[in-house]
Amino acid sequence: MYQYLSQHPQVVKADAKEICTIQTEDYYVSKYYWSKFPDISSAQGLVTGEACPGYMLYPWSAQRAKQMVPHVKVIALLRDPVERAFSQYQMFRKTKTKQNYNFNFTSFEDFLDYSFPHVLDIKNGLEECRSRNLINSECPTWRTNWFWTDVILSSMYAYQIKHWLDKFPREQILIVQSERFFKDPVGTMSGVFSFLGLPNFKFKSLEPVLVGTYDSELHEVTRETL
């Protein structure tokens, strides 16, 4: 979606797609964050933004966004939660192994058996941090070893959306189903443009980008269990 948005003549791209630092309450990090965006303050009708999946998961991201960009429009692109979790597992298999992480899981099921017992504790810890308006450096859960559990937590959408609905009015949040977007990109993007206050636009290209491949299949029994 970010690539499609970037084709619109009234969308000015940031220096990077995933800047992903708004959740950090630090003067120099905030200064770095703003330096990555073009100055469109004197131009009418232009918009800019970034795409960062991590903002959905971390409760302090919504809090910081409310402080820094209270009028921001948030788009949540949500995929089938089981397919999303399996896709992230596959990404970990490829990237974390190469980066020498201790990724010794033989299958997706083996990975789930390890991570599931920790998910509830981590979720509850993050919820407590959210209720107390704590930022990442203040949240005890953030300092625990919960890296693998975010494969499951990131697919628990109701829990994540609540962070943002607690901070922003509903009209500033657009939820888009990925499967509808894949099936009808033109119709879906028309709704996205309307949400952003942009005129409709005829795309130069609708070629899929960043299409991944899997080295194993998602078992139906696992899908039903999840």
Coordinates of C-alpha atoms in Angstrom, one line a residue:
M1 CA 0.0 0.0 0.0
Y2 CA 2.9 2.4 0.8
Q3 CA 4.2 1.9 -2.7
Y4 CA 0.8 2.6 -4.3
L5 CA 0.3 5.7 -2.1
S6 CA 3.7 7.0 -3.2
Q7 CA 2.6 7.1 -6.8
H8 CA 0.0 9.8 -6.0
P9 CA 1.2 13.3 -7.1
Q10 CA 0.1 14.8 -3.8
V11 CA 1.9 12.3 -1.6
V12 CA 5.5 13.2 -0.7
K13 CA 7.5 10.3 0.5
A14 CA 9.7 10.4 3.6
D15 CA 13.3 9.5 3.5
A16 CA 12.5 5.9 4.4
K17 CA 9.4 3.7 4.4
E18 CA 9.9 2.5 8.0
I19 CA 11.3 5.2 10.2
C20 CA 9.8 3.6 13.2
T21 CA 11.1 5.8 16.0
I22 CA 8.0 7.7 17.1
Q23 CA 7.6 5.5 20.2
T24 CA 11.0 6.7 21.7
E25 CA 10.7 9.6 24.0
D26 CA 14.0 11.2 23.5
Y27 CA 14.8 14.7 22.2
Y28 CA 17.4 13.7 19.7
V29 CA 15.4 10.7 18.4
S30 CA 12.4 13.0 17.9
K31 CA 14.6 15.5 16.1
Y32 CA 15.9 12.6 13.9
Y33 CA 12.3 11.5 13.3
W34 CA 11.1 14.9 12.0
S35 CA 14.3 15.3 9.9
K36 CA 13.2 12.3 7.8
F37 CA 10.0 14.0 6.5
P38 CA 9.7 16.7 3.9
D39 CA 8.5 20.1 4.9
I40 CA 5.1 20.4 3.4
S41 CA 3.8 23.0 5.9
S42 CA 3.7 25.8 3.3
A43 CA 2.1 23.6 0.6
Q44 CA -1.6 22.9 0.3
G45 CA -3.0 19.5 -0.4
L46 CA 0.2 17.5 0.1
V47 CA 0.5 14.6 2.6
T48 CA 3.4 12.6 3.8
G49 CA 3.9 9.6 6.2
E50 CA 5.6 6.4 7.0
A51 CA 4.7 2.7 7.4
C52 CA 5.7 0.9 10.6
P53 CA 4.1 -2.4 11.7
G54 CA 5.7 -2.1 15.2
Y55 CA 3.5 0.9 16.0
M56 CA 0.5 -1.3 16.2
L57 CA 2.0 -3.6 18.8
Y58 CA 3.7 -1.2 21.2
P59 CA 1.1 0.7 23.3
W60 CA 3.3 3.7 23.9
S61 CA 3.4 4.3 20.1
A62 CA -0.2 5.6 20.1
Q63 CA 0.6 7.7 23.2
R64 CA 3.6 9.3 21.5
A65 CA 1.8 9.8 18.2
K66 CA -1.0 11.6 20.1
Q67 CA 1.6 14.0 21.6
M68 CA 3.6 14.6 18.4
V69 CA 1.0 14.4 15.6
P70 CA -2.5 14.7 17.2
H71 CA -4.2 15.2 13.8
V72 CA -2.5 12.3 12.1
K73 CA -4.6 9.8 10.1
V74 CA -3.8 6.2 10.9
I75 CA -4.2 3.3 8.4
A76 CA -4.2 -0.2 9.8
L77 CA -3.7 -2.9 7.0
L78 CA -4.7 -6.1 8.6
R79 CA -4.1 -9.6 7.1
D80 CA -5.7 -12.9 8.1
P81 CA -4.1 -13.2 11.5
V82 CA -3.0 -16.8 11.1
E83 CA -1.5 -16.2 7.7
R84 CA 0.2 -13.1 9.1
A85 CA 1.8 -15.1 12.0
F86 CA 3.0 -17.8 9.6
S87 CA 4.5 -15.2 7.3
Q88 CA 6.4 -13.6 10.1
Y89 CA 7.7 -17.0 11.2
Q90 CA 8.9 -17.6 7.7
M91 CA 10.7 -14.2 7.7
F92 CA 12.4 -15.1 11.0
R93 CA 13.6 -18.4 9.6
K94 CA 15.3 -16.5 6.8
T95 CA 16.6 -13.4 8.5
K96 CA 17.3 -14.4 12.1
T97 CA 19.2 -17.5 11.1
K98 CA 21.4 -15.4 8.9
Q99 CA 21.9 -12.9 11.7
N100 CA 23.0 -15.7 14.1
Y101 CA 20.0 -15.5 16.3
N102 CA 19.3 -18.6 18.3
F103 CA 16.5 -19.7 16.0
N104 CA 16.5 -23.5 16.5
F105 CA 12.9 -24.3 15.8
T106 CA 12.3 -27.2 13.4
S107 CA 8.7 -26.2 12.4
F108 CA 6.0 -23.6 12.9
E109 CA 4.4 -25.9 15.4
D110 CA 7.6 -26.2 17.4
F111 CA 7.9 -22.4 17.4
L112 CA 4.3 -22.0 18.7
D113 CA 4.9 -24.6 21.4
Y114 CA 7.8 -22.5 22.7
S115 CA 6.2 -19.0 22.4
F116 CA 2.6 -19.6 23.4
P117 CA 3.2 -20.1 27.1
H118 CA 4.8 -16.6 27.3
V119 CA 2.2 -14.7 25.2
L120 CA -0.4 -14.0 27.9
D121 CA 2.2 -12.7 30.4
I122 CA 3.7 -10.4 27.8
K123 CA 0.3 -9.1 26.6
N124 CA -0.8 -8.4 30.2
G125 CA 2.5 -6.6 30.9
L126 CA 2.1 -4.4 27.8
E127 CA -1.6 -3.7 28.8
E128 CA -0.4 -2.6 32.2
C129 CA 2.1 -0.3 30.7
R130 CA -0.6 1.1 28.4
S131 CA -3.0 1.7 31.3
R132 CA -0.2 3.5 33.2
N133 CA 0.8 5.6 30.1
L134 CA 4.3 4.3 30.4
I135 CA 6.8 4.6 27.5
N136 CA 9.1 1.9 26.3
S137 CA 12.0 2.8 28.6
E138 CA 9.7 2.7 31.6
C139 CA 7.8 -0.5 30.8
P140 CA 9.3 -3.5 32.6
T141 CA 7.9 -5.9 30.0
W142 CA 9.9 -4.1 27.3
R143 CA 13.0 -5.1 29.0
T144 CA 12.1 -8.8 29.1
N145 CA 13.1 -11.4 26.4
W146 CA 9.8 -11.4 24.6
F147 CA 11.1 -11.2 21.0
W148 CA 9.6 -14.5 19.8
T149 CA 6.2 -13.8 21.3
D150 CA 5.5 -10.9 19.0
V151 CA 4.7 -13.3 16.2
I152 CA 1.5 -14.2 18.1
L153 CA 0.9 -10.8 19.7
S154 CA 1.1 -9.0 16.4
S155 CA -1.8 -11.1 15.1
M156 CA -4.0 -10.1 18.1
Y157 CA -5.6 -7.2 16.4
A158 CA -8.3 -6.2 18.8
Y159 CA -5.7 -5.8 21.5
Q160 CA -3.6 -3.6 19.3
I161 CA -6.4 -1.4 17.8
K162 CA -7.5 -0.6 21.4
H163 CA -4.3 1.2 22.0
W164 CA -5.1 3.6 19.2
L165 CA -8.8 4.0 19.8
D166 CA -8.0 5.0 23.4
K167 CA -5.9 7.9 22.0
F168 CA -7.6 8.9 18.7
P169 CA -11.2 9.4 17.5
R170 CA -12.5 6.7 15.2
E171 CA -12.7 9.0 12.2
Q172 CA -8.9 9.3 12.3
I173 CA -8.4 5.6 11.9
L174 CA -9.0 3.5 8.8
I175 CA -8.9 -0.3 9.0
V176 CA -8.3 -2.1 5.8
Q177 CA -8.6 -5.8 5.2
S178 CA -5.5 -7.1 3.3
E179 CA -7.4 -9.7 1.4
R180 CA -9.8 -7.1 0.0
F181 CA -6.8 -4.9 -0.8
F182 CA -5.2 -7.8 -2.7
K183 CA -8.4 -8.6 -4.6
D184 CA -9.4 -5.1 -5.5
P185 CA -6.4 -2.7 -5.1
V186 CA -8.0 0.1 -7.2
G187 CA -11.3 0.1 -5.2
T188 CA -9.5 -0.2 -1.9
M189 CA -7.1 2.6 -2.7
S190 CA -10.0 4.8 -3.8
G191 CA -11.3 4.5 -0.2
V192 CA -7.8 5.2 1.2
F193 CA -7.5 8.4 -0.9
S194 CA -10.9 9.6 0.3
F195 CA -9.9 9.0 3.9
L196 CA -6.7 11.0 3.4
G197 CA -8.6 13.8 1.7
L198 CA -6.9 13.2 -1.7
P199 CA -8.5 13.1 -5.2
N200 CA -8.7 9.7 -6.9
F201 CA -5.8 8.8 -9.0
K202 CA -5.0 6.4 -11.9
F203 CA -2.1 4.2 -11.0
K204 CA 0.9 3.8 -13.3
S205 CA 1.6 0.4 -11.9
L206 CA -0.2 -2.1 -9.7
E207 CA 2.5 -4.8 -9.7
P208 CA 2.8 -6.6 -6.3
V209 CA 5.9 -5.7 -4.4
L210 CA 7.9 -7.5 -1.7
V211 CA 6.2 -10.9 -2.4
G212 CA 7.8 -13.5 -0.2
T213 CA 8.2 -17.2 -0.6
Y214 CA 7.9 -20.0 2.0
D215 CA 10.0 -23.1 2.5
S216 CA 7.1 -25.0 4.1
E217 CA 3.3 -25.0 4.2
L218 CA 0.9 -24.0 6.9
H219 CA -0.8 -27.2 8.1
E220 CA -4.6 -27.0 8.2
V221 CA -4.7 -28.5 11.7
T222 CA -2.4 -25.6 12.9
R223 CA -4.6 -23.1 11.2
E224 CA -7.8 -24.5 12.9
T225 CA -6.0 -24.5 16.3
L226 CA -5.0 -20.9 16.0

